mmCIF file of C-alpha atoms and ligand atoms in Angstrom:
data_model
loop_
_atom_site.group_PDB
_atom_site.id
_atom_site.type_symbol
_atom_site.label_atom_id
_atom_site.label_comp_id
_atom_site.label_asym_id
_atom_site.label_seq_id
_atom_site.Cartn_x
_atom_site.Cartn_y
_atom_site.Cartn_z
ATOM 1 C CA MET A 1 115.903 83.729 126.566
ATOM 2 C CA ILE A 2 113.701 84.394 123.664
ATOM 3 C CA PRO A 3 115.974 86.797 121.360
ATOM 4 C CA ASN A 4 114.498 90.191 120.481
ATOM 5 C CA LEU A 5 111.378 90.273 122.516
ATOM 6 C CA ASN A 6 111.119 93.971 122.061
ATOM 7 C CA ILE A 7 110.737 93.548 118.132
ATOM 8 C CA VAL A 8 107.215 93.067 116.297
ATOM 9 C CA PRO A 9 107.183 92.466 112.520
ATOM 10 C CA PHE A 10 105.652 95.541 110.959
ATOM 11 C CA VAL A 11 104.183 95.764 107.336
ATOM 12 C CA SER A 12 104.056 99.147 105.930
ATOM 13 C CA VAL A 13 102.104 100.225 102.997
ATOM 14 C CA ASP A 14 105.140 100.098 100.873
ATOM 15 C CA HIS A 15 105.823 96.342 102.048
ATOM 16 C CA MET A 16 102.003 95.358 101.645
ATOM 17 C CA MET A 17 102.044 96.662 98.059
ATOM 18 C CA LYS A 18 105.343 94.911 97.247
ATOM 19 C CA LEU A 19 104.052 91.476 99.034
ATOM 20 C CA VAL A 20 100.600 91.985 96.781
ATOM 21 C CA LEU A 21 102.553 92.593 93.771
ATOM 22 C CA LYS A 22 104.841 89.707 94.314
ATOM 23 C CA ILE A 23 102.403 87.029 94.953
ATOM 24 C CA GLY A 24 99.913 88.510 92.432
ATOM 25 C CA VAL A 25 96.574 90.623 93.012
ATOM 26 C CA GLU A 26 94.600 87.459 91.857
ATOM 27 C CA ARG A 27 96.459 84.863 93.625
ATOM 28 C CA PHE A 28 96.387 87.121 96.772
ATOM 29 C CA LEU A 29 92.846 87.403 96.381
ATOM 30 C CA VAL A 30 92.065 83.713 96.114
ATOM 31 C CA GLU A 31 94.325 82.883 98.771
ATOM 32 C CA VAL A 32 92.903 85.290 101.315
ATOM 33 C CA ALA A 33 89.403 83.866 100.183
ATOM 34 C CA ASP A 34 90.817 80.481 101.297
ATOM 35 C CA TYR A 35 92.013 81.673 104.581
ATOM 36 C CA ILE A 36 88.645 83.339 105.098
ATOM 37 C CA GLU A 37 86.540 80.127 104.167
ATOM 38 C CA ASP A 38 88.970 78.078 106.630
ATOM 39 C CA ASP A 39 88.083 80.462 109.346
ATOM 40 C CA PHE A 40 84.458 80.635 108.787
ATOM 41 C CA ARG A 41 84.425 76.803 108.770
ATOM 42 C CA ARG A 42 85.577 76.783 112.494
ATOM 43 C CA TRP A 43 83.397 79.991 112.996
ATOM 44 C CA GLU A 44 82.203 78.664 116.402
ATOM 45 C CA LEU A 45 85.760 78.501 117.924
ATOM 46 C CA PHE A 46 85.990 82.589 117.472
ATOM 47 C CA ASP A 47 85.333 85.192 120.085
ATOM 48 C CA LYS A 48 82.880 87.442 118.483
ATOM 49 C CA THR A 49 81.307 91.005 119.083
ATOM 50 C CA PRO A 50 79.813 93.489 116.951
ATOM 51 C CA ARG A 51 82.607 95.949 116.341
ATOM 52 C CA VAL A 52 82.750 98.594 118.780
ATOM 53 C CA ALA A 53 81.796 101.923 116.741
ATOM 54 C CA SER A 54 82.256 105.675 117.590
ATOM 55 C CA HIS A 55 79.997 107.874 115.301
ATOM 56 C CA SER A 56 80.403 111.377 114.717
ATOM 57 C CA ALA A 57 78.453 113.782 112.432
ATOM 58 C CA GLU A 58 81.196 113.074 109.508
ATOM 59 C CA GLY A 59 81.908 109.444 109.908
ATOM 60 C CA VAL A 60 82.815 106.604 112.073
ATOM 61 C CA ILE A 61 85.985 104.880 113.679
ATOM 62 C CA GLU A 62 85.749 101.149 114.508
ATOM 63 C CA LEU A 63 87.581 98.646 116.410
ATOM 64 C CA MET A 64 87.057 95.113 115.487
ATOM 65 C CA PRO A 65 88.526 92.152 117.827
ATOM 66 C CA THR A 66 88.442 88.560 117.656
ATOM 67 C CA SER A 67 90.481 85.596 118.873
ATOM 68 C CA ASP A 68 90.562 81.866 118.010
ATOM 69 C CA GLY A 69 91.678 80.931 121.374
ATOM 70 C CA GLU A 70 95.434 80.822 120.054
ATOM 71 C CA VAL A 71 95.755 84.322 118.136
ATOM 72 C CA TYR A 72 94.040 87.426 119.054
ATOM 73 C CA GLY A 73 93.556 90.085 116.278
ATOM 74 C CA PHE A 74 92.025 93.558 115.886
ATOM 75 C CA LYS A 75 91.476 96.141 113.355
ATOM 76 C CA TYR A 76 91.370 99.885 113.658
ATOM 77 C CA VAL A 77 89.054 101.432 110.660
ATOM 78 C CA ASN A 78 87.465 104.398 109.703
ATOM 79 C CA GLY A 79 84.704 105.478 107.652
ATOM 80 C CA HIS A 80 84.437 109.090 106.401
ATOM 81 C CA PRO A 81 82.616 109.770 103.007
ATOM 82 C CA LYS A 82 83.494 113.375 102.888
ATOM 83 C CA ASN A 83 87.207 112.316 103.040
ATOM 84 C CA MET A 84 87.524 111.932 99.228
ATOM 85 C CA ARG A 85 86.703 115.524 98.680
ATOM 86 C CA GLU A 86 89.559 116.492 100.854
ATOM 87 C CA GLY A 87 92.015 114.391 99.365
ATOM 88 C CA ARG A 88 92.037 111.630 101.870
ATOM 89 C CA GLN A 89 90.603 108.129 101.785
ATOM 90 C CA THR A 90 87.135 107.271 102.907
ATOM 91 C CA VAL A 91 88.281 104.049 104.569
ATOM 92 C CA THR A 92 91.806 103.715 106.348
ATOM 93 C CA ALA A 93 92.883 100.864 108.522
ATOM 94 C CA PHE A 94 95.677 99.239 110.511
ATOM 95 C CA GLY A 95 95.677 96.061 112.439
ATOM 96 C CA MET A 96 97.481 93.666 114.711
ATOM 97 C CA LEU A 97 97.666 89.876 115.794
ATOM 98 C CA ALA A 98 98.692 88.983 119.088
ATOM 99 C CA ASP A 99 99.853 85.525 120.930
ATOM 100 C CA VAL A 100 96.994 84.641 123.312
ATOM 101 C CA HIS A 101 99.440 82.828 125.604
ATOM 102 C CA ASN A 102 101.470 85.633 126.612
ATOM 103 C CA GLY A 103 99.775 88.716 124.911
ATOM 104 C CA TYR A 104 102.651 89.855 123.010
ATOM 105 C CA PRO A 105 101.895 91.086 119.593
ATOM 106 C CA VAL A 106 103.060 89.264 116.565
ATOM 107 C CA LEU A 107 102.228 91.382 113.875
ATOM 108 C CA LEU A 108 101.418 95.121 113.025
ATOM 109 C CA SER A 109 100.118 95.889 109.660
ATOM 110 C CA GLU A 110 98.678 98.326 107.501
ATOM 111 C CA MET A 111 95.057 97.408 106.563
ATOM 112 C CA THR A 112 93.819 100.212 104.104
ATOM 113 C CA ILE A 113 95.011 98.089 100.956
ATOM 114 C CA LEU A 114 94.402 94.737 102.925
ATOM 115 C CA THR A 115 90.819 95.719 104.007
ATOM 116 C CA ALA A 116 90.000 96.483 100.191
ATOM 117 C CA LEU A 117 91.506 92.973 99.582
ATOM 118 C CA ARG A 118 89.818 91.011 102.260
ATOM 119 C CA THR A 119 86.499 92.872 101.490
ATOM 120 C CA ALA A 120 86.748 91.734 97.874
ATOM 121 C CA ALA A 121 87.778 88.209 98.510
ATOM 122 C CA MET A 122 84.846 87.790 100.859
ATOM 123 C CA SER A 123 82.410 89.248 98.394
ATOM 124 C CA ALA A 124 83.500 86.930 95.877
ATOM 125 C CA LEU A 125 83.731 84.096 98.265
ATOM 126 C CA ALA A 126 80.100 84.581 99.224
ATOM 127 C CA ALA A 127 79.319 84.927 95.658
ATOM 128 C CA LYS A 128 81.066 81.337 94.731
ATOM 129 C CA TYR A 129 77.979 79.810 97.031
ATOM 130 C CA LEU A 130 75.320 82.425 95.959
ATOM 131 C CA ALA A 131 75.623 83.896 92.590
ATOM 132 C CA PRO A 132 73.902 82.006 89.542
ATOM 133 C CA ALA A 133 75.886 79.116 88.167
ATOM 134 C CA GLY A 134 77.962 80.259 85.015
ATOM 135 C CA SER A 135 77.656 84.154 86.216
ATOM 136 C CA SER A 136 79.730 86.411 83.798
ATOM 137 C CA CYS A 137 78.336 89.695 83.805
ATOM 138 C CA MET A 138 78.621 91.936 86.979
ATOM 139 C CA ALA A 139 77.037 95.687 87.493
ATOM 140 C CA LEU A 140 79.565 97.292 89.463
ATOM 141 C CA ILE A 141 77.997 100.720 90.995
ATOM 142 C CA GLY A 142 80.360 102.951 92.672
ATOM 143 C CA ASN A 143 83.814 103.093 91.312
ATOM 144 C CA GLY A 144 85.922 104.499 94.042
ATOM 145 C CA ALA A 145 88.677 103.035 96.191
ATOM 146 C CA GLN A 146 87.169 99.570 96.518
ATOM 147 C CA ALA A 147 85.947 98.869 93.060
ATOM 148 C CA GLU A 148 88.791 97.567 91.233
ATOM 149 C CA PHE A 149 89.803 95.244 93.873
ATOM 150 C CA GLN A 150 85.982 93.746 93.570
ATOM 151 C CA ALA A 151 86.225 93.379 89.851
ATOM 152 C CA VAL A 152 89.555 91.459 90.103
ATOM 153 C CA ALA A 153 88.042 89.158 92.913
ATOM 154 C CA PHE A 154 85.208 88.312 90.886
ATOM 155 C CA LYS A 155 87.258 87.611 87.923
ATOM 156 C CA ALA A 156 89.531 85.241 89.710
ATOM 157 C CA LEU A 157 87.058 83.351 92.020
ATOM 158 C CA LEU A 158 84.145 83.401 89.670
ATOM 159 C CA GLY A 159 85.295 84.036 86.049
ATOM 160 C CA VAL A 160 83.246 87.164 85.778
ATOM 161 C CA ASP A 161 84.392 89.061 82.569
ATOM 162 C CA ARG A 162 81.978 91.540 81.793
ATOM 163 C CA LEU A 163 81.512 94.444 83.739
ATOM 164 C CA ARG A 164 78.914 97.302 83.695
ATOM 165 C CA LEU A 165 80.327 100.282 85.642
ATOM 166 C CA TYR A 166 78.259 103.257 86.962
ATOM 167 C CA ASP A 167 79.183 106.031 89.304
ATOM 168 C CA ILE A 168 77.629 109.389 89.843
ATOM 169 C CA ASP A 169 81.175 110.713 89.117
ATOM 170 C CA ARG A 170 82.007 109.725 85.402
ATOM 171 C CA THR A 171 85.980 110.380 86.163
ATOM 172 C CA ALA A 172 85.580 107.557 88.919
ATOM 173 C CA THR A 173 84.040 105.121 86.348
ATOM 174 C CA GLU A 174 86.966 106.476 83.891
ATOM 175 C CA LYS A 175 89.562 105.562 86.530
ATOM 176 C CA CYS A 176 88.251 102.165 87.153
ATOM 177 C CA ILE A 177 88.100 101.274 83.535
ATOM 178 C CA ARG A 178 92.087 102.597 83.002
ATOM 179 C CA ASN A 179 93.040 100.709 85.957
ATOM 180 C CA LEU A 180 91.524 97.401 84.697
ATOM 181 C CA ALA A 181 92.514 97.752 81.279
ATOM 182 C CA ASP A 182 94.981 94.937 80.984
ATOM 183 C CA LEU A 183 92.814 92.163 82.550
ATOM 184 C CA GLY A 184 91.072 91.238 79.440
ATOM 185 C CA LEU A 185 87.692 92.329 80.843
ATOM 186 C CA ASP A 186 84.940 93.722 78.460
ATOM 187 C CA MET A 187 83.797 96.893 80.315
ATOM 188 C CA VAL A 188 80.825 98.997 79.545
ATOM 189 C CA ALA A 189 80.665 102.674 81.183
ATOM 190 C CA CYS A 190 76.921 103.348 82.021
ATOM 191 C CA GLY A 191 74.956 106.506 82.403
ATOM 192 C CA THR A 192 72.726 105.404 85.209
ATOM 193 C CA ALA A 193 72.517 102.504 87.709
ATOM 194 C CA GLN A 194 69.391 101.353 85.886
ATOM 195 C CA GLU A 195 71.468 100.671 82.540
ATOM 196 C CA ALA A 196 74.466 99.156 84.672
ATOM 197 C CA VAL A 197 72.002 96.271 85.955
ATOM 198 C CA GLU A 198 70.795 95.301 82.614
ATOM 199 C CA GLY A 199 71.606 91.870 81.910
ATOM 200 C CA ALA A 200 73.838 91.472 84.995
ATOM 201 C CA ASP A 201 73.949 88.284 86.676
ATOM 202 C CA ILE A 202 75.474 89.843 89.837
ATOM 203 C CA ILE A 203 75.159 93.459 91.366
ATOM 204 C CA THR A 204 77.886 94.868 93.407
ATOM 205 C CA THR A 205 76.919 98.126 95.279
ATOM 206 C CA VAL A 206 80.004 99.880 96.639
ATOM 207 C CA THR A 207 79.238 103.586 97.191
ATOM 208 C CA ALA A 208 79.894 105.672 99.890
ATOM 209 C CA ASP A 209 77.283 108.279 101.377
ATOM 210 C CA LYS A 210 76.767 108.901 105.086
ATOM 211 C CA GLN A 211 73.126 108.822 105.099
ATOM 212 C CA TYR A 212 70.308 106.440 103.702
ATOM 213 C CA ALA A 213 70.904 106.310 99.834
ATOM 214 C CA THR A 214 68.669 104.084 97.191
ATOM 215 C CA ILE A 215 71.169 102.744 94.847
ATOM 216 C CA LEU A 216 68.959 100.162 93.827
ATOM 217 C CA THR A 217 65.178 100.251 93.439
ATOM 218 C CA ASP A 218 63.079 97.410 93.485
ATOM 219 C CA ASN A 219 62.005 97.474 89.719
ATOM 220 C CA MET A 220 65.884 97.236 88.902
ATOM 221 C CA VAL A 221 66.339 93.676 90.404
ATOM 222 C CA GLY A 222 65.042 90.835 88.434
ATOM 223 C CA SER A 223 64.591 87.362 89.448
ATOM 224 C CA GLY A 224 67.822 85.036 89.888
ATOM 225 C CA VAL A 225 70.144 87.848 90.284
ATOM 226 C CA HIS A 226 72.761 88.108 93.299
ATOM 227 C CA ILE A 227 73.364 91.237 94.958
ATOM 228 C CA ASN A 228 76.675 91.930 96.543
ATOM 229 C CA ALA A 229 75.874 94.888 98.799
ATOM 230 C CA VAL A 230 78.947 96.279 100.271
ATOM 231 C CA GLY A 231 78.534 99.876 100.984
ATOM 232 C CA GLY A 232 75.727 99.829 103.388
ATOM 233 C CA ASP A 233 77.637 99.058 106.433
ATOM 234 C CA CYS A 234 76.807 101.788 109.297
ATOM 235 C CA PRO A 235 73.664 102.947 111.069
ATOM 236 C CA GLY A 236 71.688 104.936 108.902
ATOM 237 C CA LYS A 237 74.005 104.220 105.934
ATOM 238 C CA THR A 238 72.196 101.910 103.320
ATOM 239 C CA GLU A 239 71.893 101.313 99.609
ATOM 240 C CA LEU A 240 69.136 99.312 98.952
ATOM 241 C CA HIS A 241 65.291 99.881 99.044
ATOM 242 C CA ARG A 242 63.671 98.070 101.643
ATOM 243 C CA ASP A 243 61.389 96.158 99.023
ATOM 244 C CA ILE A 244 64.642 94.408 97.359
ATOM 245 C CA LEU A 245 65.307 93.007 100.753
ATOM 246 C CA LEU A 246 61.587 91.628 101.118
ATOM 247 C CA ARG A 247 62.352 89.523 97.902
ATOM 248 C CA SER A 248 65.496 88.460 98.642
ATOM 249 C CA ASP A 249 67.078 85.707 100.885
ATOM 250 C CA ILE A 250 69.607 87.421 102.908
ATOM 251 C CA PHE A 251 72.986 86.149 103.830
ATOM 252 C CA VAL A 252 74.983 87.648 106.581
ATOM 253 C CA GLU A 253 78.486 87.510 108.196
ATOM 254 C CA TYR A 254 77.582 88.095 112.110
ATOM 255 C CA PRO A 255 73.763 89.010 112.673
ATOM 256 C CA PRO A 256 74.225 90.830 115.706
ATOM 257 C CA GLN A 257 76.560 93.336 113.808
ATOM 258 C CA THR A 258 74.682 93.166 110.714
ATOM 259 C CA ARG A 259 71.520 94.105 112.079
ATOM 260 C CA ILE A 260 73.077 97.298 113.406
ATOM 261 C CA GLU A 261 74.963 98.256 110.399
ATOM 262 C CA GLY A 262 73.801 96.301 107.278
ATOM 263 C CA GLU A 263 70.737 96.780 104.801
ATOM 264 C CA ILE A 264 68.717 94.765 107.187
ATOM 265 C CA GLN A 265 68.852 97.653 109.760
ATOM 266 C CA GLN A 266 65.575 98.407 107.452
ATOM 267 C CA LEU A 267 63.813 95.322 108.673
ATOM 268 C CA ALA A 268 62.324 93.851 111.754
ATOM 269 C CA PRO A 269 64.883 92.739 114.239
ATOM 270 C CA ASP A 270 63.932 89.104 113.903
ATOM 271 C CA HIS A 271 63.651 89.034 109.932
ATOM 272 C CA GLU A 272 65.209 85.778 108.775
ATOM 273 C CA VAL A 273 68.757 85.802 107.819
ATOM 274 C CA ILE A 274 71.270 83.042 106.715
ATOM 275 C CA GLU A 275 74.587 82.866 108.289
ATOM 276 C CA LEU A 276 77.321 82.596 105.634
ATOM 277 C CA TRP A 277 79.538 80.340 108.123
ATOM 278 C CA GLN A 278 76.743 77.775 107.956
ATOM 279 C CA VAL A 279 76.520 77.723 104.107
ATOM 280 C CA MET A 280 80.348 77.526 104.015
ATOM 281 C CA SER A 281 80.259 74.531 106.545
ATOM 282 C CA GLY A 282 77.593 72.862 104.476
ATOM 283 C CA ALA A 283 74.837 72.944 107.136
ATOM 284 C CA VAL A 284 72.603 75.396 105.111
ATOM 285 C CA GLN A 285 72.295 75.499 101.493
ATOM 286 C CA GLY A 286 73.301 78.810 99.399
ATOM 287 C CA ARG A 287 71.409 79.405 96.290
ATOM 288 C CA ARG A 288 68.533 76.896 95.910
ATOM 289 C CA ASP A 289 67.267 77.761 92.503
ATOM 290 C CA SER A 290 67.707 79.769 89.464
ATOM 291 C CA GLY A 291 64.698 82.313 90.450
ATOM 292 C CA GLN A 292 65.944 83.103 93.904
ATOM 293 C CA ILE A 293 67.296 86.653 94.472
ATOM 294 C CA THR A 294 70.201 86.175 96.786
ATOM 295 C CA LEU A 295 71.483 89.291 98.819
ATOM 296 C CA PHE A 296 74.957 89.423 100.578
ATOM 297 C CA ASP A 297 74.434 92.115 103.042
ATOM 298 C CA SER A 298 78.104 92.732 103.314
ATOM 299 C CA VAL A 299 79.518 94.877 106.342
ATOM 300 C CA GLY A 300 83.008 93.385 107.275
ATOM 301 C CA PHE A 301 83.327 91.336 110.175
ATOM 302 C CA ALA A 302 86.470 90.832 112.341
ATOM 303 C CA ILE A 303 87.314 87.356 111.461
ATOM 304 C CA GLU A 304 87.763 88.383 107.781
ATOM 305 C CA ASP A 305 90.568 90.703 109.039
ATOM 306 C CA PHE A 306 91.858 88.085 111.051
ATOM 307 C CA SER A 307 92.108 85.784 108.294
ATOM 308 C CA ALA A 308 93.840 88.502 106.131
ATOM 309 C CA LEU A 309 96.313 89.198 108.734
ATOM 310 C CA ARG A 310 97.011 85.523 109.267
ATOM 311 C CA TYR A 311 97.785 85.154 105.531
ATOM 312 C CA VAL A 312 99.907 88.055 105.643
ATOM 313 C CA ARG A 313 101.856 86.714 108.641
ATOM 314 C CA ASP A 314 102.364 83.255 106.921
ATOM 315 C CA GLN A 315 103.994 85.036 103.926
ATOM 316 C CA LEU A 316 106.623 87.074 106.015
ATOM 317 C CA ARG A 317 109.122 84.402 106.489
ATOM 318 C CA SER A 318 109.529 83.581 102.710
ATOM 319 C CA THR A 319 109.312 87.059 101.379
ATOM 320 C CA GLY A 320 111.110 89.054 104.231
ATOM 321 C CA LEU A 321 108.674 91.795 103.333
ATOM 322 C CA TYR A 322 108.495 93.677 106.822
ATOM 323 C CA GLN A 323 110.329 95.924 109.114
ATOM 324 C CA GLU A 324 111.468 94.840 112.625
ATOM 325 C CA LEU A 325 109.538 97.415 114.988
ATOM 326 C CA ASP A 326 110.978 98.252 118.142
ATOM 327 C CA MET A 327 107.440 98.319 119.927
ATOM 328 C CA LEU A 328 107.547 96.286 123.266
ATOM 329 C CA ALA A 329 109.770 97.521 126.299
ATOM 330 C CA ASP A 330 111.998 94.653 127.374
ATOM 331 C CA PRO A 331 114.206 95.584 130.307
ATOM 332 C CA ASP A 332 117.038 93.286 131.036
ATOM 333 C CA GLU A 333 115.363 92.329 134.346
ATOM 334 C CA THR A 334 111.640 91.944 133.976
ATOM 335 C CA ARG A 335 110.422 94.292 136.825
ATOM 336 C CA ASP A 336 112.929 96.834 136.325
ATOM 337 C CA LEU A 337 110.948 98.951 133.697
ATOM 338 C CA PHE A 338 112.046 102.067 135.495
ATOM 339 C CA GLY A 339 115.536 101.307 135.405
ATOM 340 C CA MET A 340 115.597 100.809 131.801
ATOM 341 C CA LEU A 341 114.635 104.331 131.495
ATOM 342 C CA LEU A 342 117.416 105.615 133.937
ATOM 343 C CA ARG A 343 119.958 103.784 132.010
ATOM 344 C CA ALA A 344 118.808 105.179 128.759
ATOM 345 C CA ALA A 345 119.126 108.773 130.487
ATOM 346 C CA GLN A 346 122.871 107.823 131.548
ATOM 347 C CA GLN A 347 123.429 106.800 127.924
ATOM 348 C CA GLY A 348 122.254 110.361 126.749
HETATM 349 N N1 NAD B 1 81.246 95.895 103.748
HETATM 350 C C1 NAD B 1 82.651 95.976 103.821
HETATM 351 O O1 NAD B 1 83.246 95.145 104.290
HETATM 352 C C2 NAD B 1 83.204 97.564 103.325
HETATM 353 C C3 NAD B 1 84.487 97.236 103.481
HETATM 354 C C4 NAD B 1 85.180 98.626 102.974
HETATM 355 C C5 NAD B 1 84.536 99.660 102.473
HETATM 356 N N2 NAD B 1 83.051 99.662 102.657
HETATM 357 C C6 NAD B 1 82.173 100.619 102.120
HETATM 358 O O2 NAD B 1 82.172 100.902 100.741
HETATM 359 C C7 NAD B 1 81.939 101.940 100.280
HETATM 360 C C8 NAD B 1 82.817 102.472 99.291
HETATM 361 O O3 NAD B 1 84.094 102.330 99.853
HETATM 362 P P1 NAD B 1 85.061 103.232 98.911
HETATM 363 O O4 NAD B 1 86.509 103.313 99.758
HETATM 364 O O5 NAD B 1 85.511 102.708 97.810
HETATM 365 O O6 NAD B 1 84.627 104.811 98.734
HETATM 366 P P2 NAD B 1 85.133 106.032 98.033
HETATM 367 O O7 NAD B 1 84.877 107.100 98.615
HETATM 368 O O8 NAD B 1 86.719 105.677 97.358
HETATM 369 O O9 NAD B 1 84.062 105.548 96.642
HETATM 370 C C9 NAD B 1 82.635 105.635 96.713
HETATM 371 C C10 NAD B 1 82.275 106.073 95.381
HETATM 372 O O10 NAD B 1 80.779 105.947 95.298
HETATM 373 C C11 NAD B 1 80.352 107.135 94.455
HETATM 374 N N3 NAD B 1 78.989 107.139 94.704
HETATM 375 C C12 NAD B 1 78.372 107.895 95.939
HETATM 376 N N4 NAD B 1 77.116 107.861 95.617
HETATM 377 C C13 NAD B 1 76.828 107.175 94.640
HETATM 378 C C14 NAD B 1 75.441 107.044 94.007
HETATM 379 N N5 NAD B 1 74.399 107.252 94.400
HETATM 380 N N6 NAD B 1 75.600 106.042 92.791
HETATM 381 C C15 NAD B 1 76.799 105.622 92.408
HETATM 382 N N7 NAD B 1 77.857 106.016 92.903
HETATM 383 C C16 NAD B 1 77.957 106.755 94.044
HETATM 384 C C17 NAD B 1 81.226 108.056 94.691
HETATM 385 O O11 NAD B 1 81.105 109.043 93.853
HETATM 386 C C18 NAD B 1 82.530 107.453 94.752
HETATM 387 O O12 NAD B 1 83.298 107.097 93.534
HETATM 388 C C19 NAD B 1 82.090 102.943 101.768
HETATM 389 O O13 NAD B 1 80.477 103.051 101.948
HETATM 390 C C20 NAD B 1 82.736 101.834 102.615
HETATM 391 O O14 NAD B 1 82.204 102.392 103.990
HETATM 392 C C21 NAD B 1 82.457 98.400 102.992
#
């Protein structure tokens, strides 16, 4: 008999915050990036499918499943840009891991914070292969919930120590600068996106808008720059002018999903893209030369969430930062599910 078959470890928002703070945000990001890189290097093992999206006039709700044959994982995530104005998050998420061999969940976790961490870890990991050598200055356009995580990840993984920030809402930029004040970064609040990209080695766009937006126009992108385009991640929701895409080498997570959701939805369905797992496994070169414009057309793929959940699960035993959730019915006799209900009624 295995004890406590009814119990699933649950990582609440409170426990997630304690876990991140105990490990340290920078170390957490570096270690999640390592887990993502490990999983991207065994990419072919995974079940892969574009995420299942349910669109409405105001946003999207998505399910993101994957499995490596031993462990199954999925994330529930939404994207509702108008939420911010109503005091809600644009993006919220939770996720689960399960044992493939018996189907029992082995972890349930909040993923709103974890998504911001994994997205930033993925961005910085991609940039490690694609950004110009010695990159130290990043434009950060869109200073909402994801922004600081991006900044910290680029500092931790690439040593980026200068930020040029821009948001249409000045208070968002001020919030970002306040939150990052203790990190020793040189930060400049800019009045326009054009001003923000001046002198930047890396341009991160992480804005939220339900419709096609043009955060960057072609004239704003000089040769040799790396673009980390995070905010365009839904059909009809993009951030870059199409001409930029035509001048860039485009790197993606999972092409069938990115062609639906990414910046490349603006291009022909057979436009050449490079899969990041192939760059990470050494089969394909990342950045070739200093004049090349590289673009990570980030949309967020299920394997990154799987890696992040795997990382969190590996921390549970040593930290104890979880609750025991009575989540699975476990009758004394496996077929007597109804009897379990009757006995509960007798016990009042
Ligand atoms: N690629 C991924 O893996 C991934 C993961 C998470 C979130 N996202 C996307 O990232 C985006 C940002 O998410 P968030 O949680 O930070 O949202 P948020 O609503 O908290 O912040 C978005 C910010 O963008 C600003 N903004 C909107 N239009 C702008 C413009 N034209 N120029 C400059 N700033 C502008 C807003 O004022 C706001 O401060 C969303 O589109 C979200 O869907 C992508």
